[in-house]
PDB file of C-alpha atoms in Angstrom:
ATOM      1  CA  MET W 354       0.000   0.000   0.000  1.00  0.00           C
ATOM      2  CA  TYR W 355       2.684   2.501   0.983  1.00  0.00           C
ATOM      3  CA  LYS W 356       5.510   3.241  -1.346  1.00  0.00           C
ATOM      4  CA  ASN W 357       8.994   3.823  -0.074  1.00  0.00           C
ATOM      5  CA  LEU W 358       9.958   7.453   0.246  1.00  0.00           C
ATOM      6  CA  ASP W 359      12.940   8.561  -1.804  1.00  0.00           C
ATOM      7  CA  PRO W 360      15.830   8.390   0.704  1.00  0.00           C
ATOM      8  CA  LEU W 361      17.663  11.106  -1.190  1.00  0.00           C
ATOM      9  CA  LEU W 362      14.829  13.560  -0.596  1.00  0.00           C
ATOM     10  CA  HIS W 363      13.907  12.276   2.852  1.00  0.00           C
ATOM     11  CA  ALA W 364      16.978  13.927   4.424  1.00  0.00           C
ATOM     12  CA  PRO W 365      15.855  17.255   5.952  1.00  0.00           C
ATOM     13  CA  LEU W 366      18.454  19.515   4.317  1.00  0.00           C
ATOM     14  CA  ARG W 367      18.081  17.976   0.857  1.00  0.00           C
ATOM     15  CA  LEU W 368      14.295  18.217   1.157  1.00  0.00           C
ATOM     16  CA  ALA W 369      14.616  21.891   2.148  1.00  0.00           C
ATOM     17  CA  ILE W 370      16.860  22.558  -0.852  1.00  0.00           C
ATOM     18  CA  VAL W 371      14.551  20.896  -3.372  1.00  0.00           C
ATOM     19  CA  SER W 372      11.423  22.409  -1.802  1.00  0.00           C
ATOM     20  CA  HIS W 373      12.923  25.879  -2.088  1.00  0.00           C
ATOM     21  CA  LEU W 374      13.930  25.255  -5.682  1.00  0.00           C
ATOM     22  CA  MET W 375      10.398  24.169  -6.568  1.00  0.00           C
ATOM     23  CA  THR W 376       9.187  27.727  -5.963  1.00  0.00           C
ATOM     24  CA  ASN W 377      12.401  29.501  -6.990  1.00  0.00           C
ATOM     25  CA  PRO W 378      13.644  28.165 -10.337  1.00  0.00           C
ATOM     26  CA  GLN W 379      17.236  29.351  -9.910  1.00  0.00           C
ATOM     27  CA  VAL W 380      18.878  30.181  -6.600  1.00  0.00           C
ATOM     28  CA  SER W 381      22.398  31.192  -5.666  1.00  0.00           C
ATOM     29  CA  PHE W 382      24.468  29.167  -3.222  1.00  0.00           C
ATOM     30  CA  LYS W 383      24.489  32.169  -0.890  1.00  0.00           C
ATOM     31  CA  ALA W 384      20.676  32.420  -0.930  1.00  0.00           C
ATOM     32  CA  LEU W 385      20.310  28.664  -0.316  1.00  0.00           C
ATOM     33  CA  LYS W 386      22.749  28.882   2.566  1.00  0.00           C
ATOM     34  CA  LYS W 387      20.730  31.689   4.111  1.00  0.00           C
ATOM     35  CA  HIS W 388      17.379  29.960   3.508  1.00  0.00           C
ATOM     36  CA  THR W 389      18.457  26.588   4.916  1.00  0.00           C
ATOM     37  CA  GLU W 390      20.735  27.975   7.649  1.00  0.00           C
ATOM     38  CA  ALA W 391      23.225  25.244   6.720  1.00  0.00           C
ATOM     39  CA  THR W 392      26.985  25.531   6.882  1.00  0.00           C
ATOM     40  CA  SER W 393      28.811  25.995   3.576  1.00  0.00           C
ATOM     41  CA  GLY W 394      30.417  22.564   3.854  1.00  0.00           C
ATOM     42  CA  ASN W 395      27.206  20.693   4.626  1.00  0.00           C
ATOM     43  CA  LEU W 396      25.293  22.526   1.908  1.00  0.00           C
ATOM     44  CA  SER W 397      28.024  21.735  -0.630  1.00  0.00           C
ATOM     45  CA  VAL W 398      27.938  18.028   0.234  1.00  0.00           C
ATOM     46  CA  GLN W 399      24.149  17.849  -0.051  1.00  0.00           C
ATOM     47  CA  LEU W 400      24.114  19.764  -3.339  1.00  0.00           C
ATOM     48  CA  LYS W 401      26.719  17.375  -4.727  1.00  0.00           C
ATOM     49  CA  LYS W 402      24.561  14.357  -3.784  1.00  0.00           C
ATOM     50  CA  LEU W 403      21.545  15.895  -5.493  1.00  0.00           C
ATOM     51  CA  GLU W 404      23.620  16.780  -8.543  1.00  0.00           C
ATOM     52  CA  GLU W 405      25.020  13.228  -8.780  1.00  0.00           C
ATOM     53  CA  ALA W 406      21.438  11.928  -8.789  1.00  0.00           C
ATOM     54  CA  ALA W 407      20.683  14.418 -11.615  1.00  0.00           C
ATOM     55  CA  TYR W 408      18.030  16.114  -9.427  1.00  0.00           C
ATOM     56  CA  LEU W 409      19.629  19.508  -9.878  1.00  0.00           C
ATOM     57  CA  SER W 410      22.054  21.422 -12.014  1.00  0.00           C
ATOM     58  CA  ILE W 411      24.877  23.557 -10.667  1.00  0.00           C
ATOM     59  CA  GLN W 412      26.334  26.398 -12.727  1.00  0.00           C
ATOM     60  CA  LYS W 413      29.542  28.021 -11.541  1.00  0.00           C
ATOM     61  CA  SER W 414      30.743  31.376 -12.789  1.00  0.00           C
ATOM     62  CA  PHE W 415      32.241  34.624 -11.545  1.00  0.00           C
ATOM     63  CA  LEU W 416      30.356  37.755 -10.555  1.00  0.00           C
ATOM     64  CA  ASP W 417      32.470  40.853  -9.903  1.00  0.00           C
ATOM     65  CA  ASN W 418      35.582  38.639  -9.664  1.00  0.00           C
ATOM     66  CA  TYR W 419      33.983  36.407  -7.002  1.00  0.00           C
ATOM     67  CA  PRO W 420      32.851  32.818  -7.471  1.00  0.00           C
ATOM     68  CA  HIS W 421      29.116  32.645  -8.089  1.00  0.00           C
ATOM     69  CA  THR W 422      27.186  29.377  -7.934  1.00  0.00           C
ATOM     70  CA  GLN W 423      23.637  29.043  -9.241  1.00  0.00           C
ATOM     71  CA  VAL W 424      21.482  25.975  -8.554  1.00  0.00           C
ATOM     72  CA  SER W 425      18.355  24.857 -10.409  1.00  0.00           C
ATOM     73  CA  LEU W 426      16.191  21.741 -10.506  1.00  0.00           C
ATOM     74  CA  THR W 427      16.230  19.380 -13.444  1.00  0.00           C
ATOM     75  CA  LYS W 428      13.116  17.728 -14.846  1.00  0.00           C
ATOM     76  CA  LYS W 429      14.168  14.553 -13.045  1.00  0.00           C
ATOM     77  CA  GLY W 430      14.383  16.509  -9.777  1.00  0.00           C
ATOM     78  CA  ILE W 431      10.929  17.994 -10.247  1.00  0.00           C
ATOM     79  CA  VAL W 432       9.410  14.566 -10.949  1.00  0.00           C
ATOM     80  CA  ALA W 433      11.238  13.073  -7.956  1.00  0.00           C
ATOM     81  CA  PHE W 434       9.917  15.809  -5.657  1.00  0.00           C
ATOM     82  CA  GLU W 435       6.350  15.487  -6.941  1.00  0.00           C
ATOM     83  CA  THR W 436       6.513  11.702  -6.498  1.00  0.00           C
ATOM     84  CA  TYR W 437       7.954  12.120  -3.003  1.00  0.00           C
ATOM     85  CA  VAL W 438       5.099  14.444  -1.983  1.00  0.00           C
ATOM     86  CA  LYS W 439       2.508  12.107  -3.510  1.00  0.00           C
ATOM     87  CA  ASN W 440       3.944   9.112  -1.630  1.00  0.00           C
ATOM     88  CA  LEU W 441       4.248  11.097   1.600  1.00  0.00           C
ATOM     89  CA  LYS W 442       0.539  11.997   1.404  1.00  0.00           C
ATOM     90  CA  LYS W 443      -0.264   8.286   1.464  1.00  0.00           C
ATOM     91  CA  TYR W 444       1.265   8.120   4.945  1.00  0.00           C
ATOM     92  CA  LEU W 445      -0.822  11.005   6.268  1.00  0.00           C
TER      93      LEU W 445
END
């Protein structure tokens, strides 16, 4: 009856990242750090896991001679989040 919840999205910080990206198509690393209140190191690790799963895309560039990282969801990430929410509702 119940489907397993995606373990990649079930982690609180990764769920917060993807949830935020669902309503904000492209977000900077700095904005995600502020929104999630995560440390830079922890946020980087979680973003890398989501990127390896092809749930999000990370674009690195420079803005005023400073590194600038932008994060956005992929179609696979959007489907994974929608499926996660649908399966979570079955538990409620």
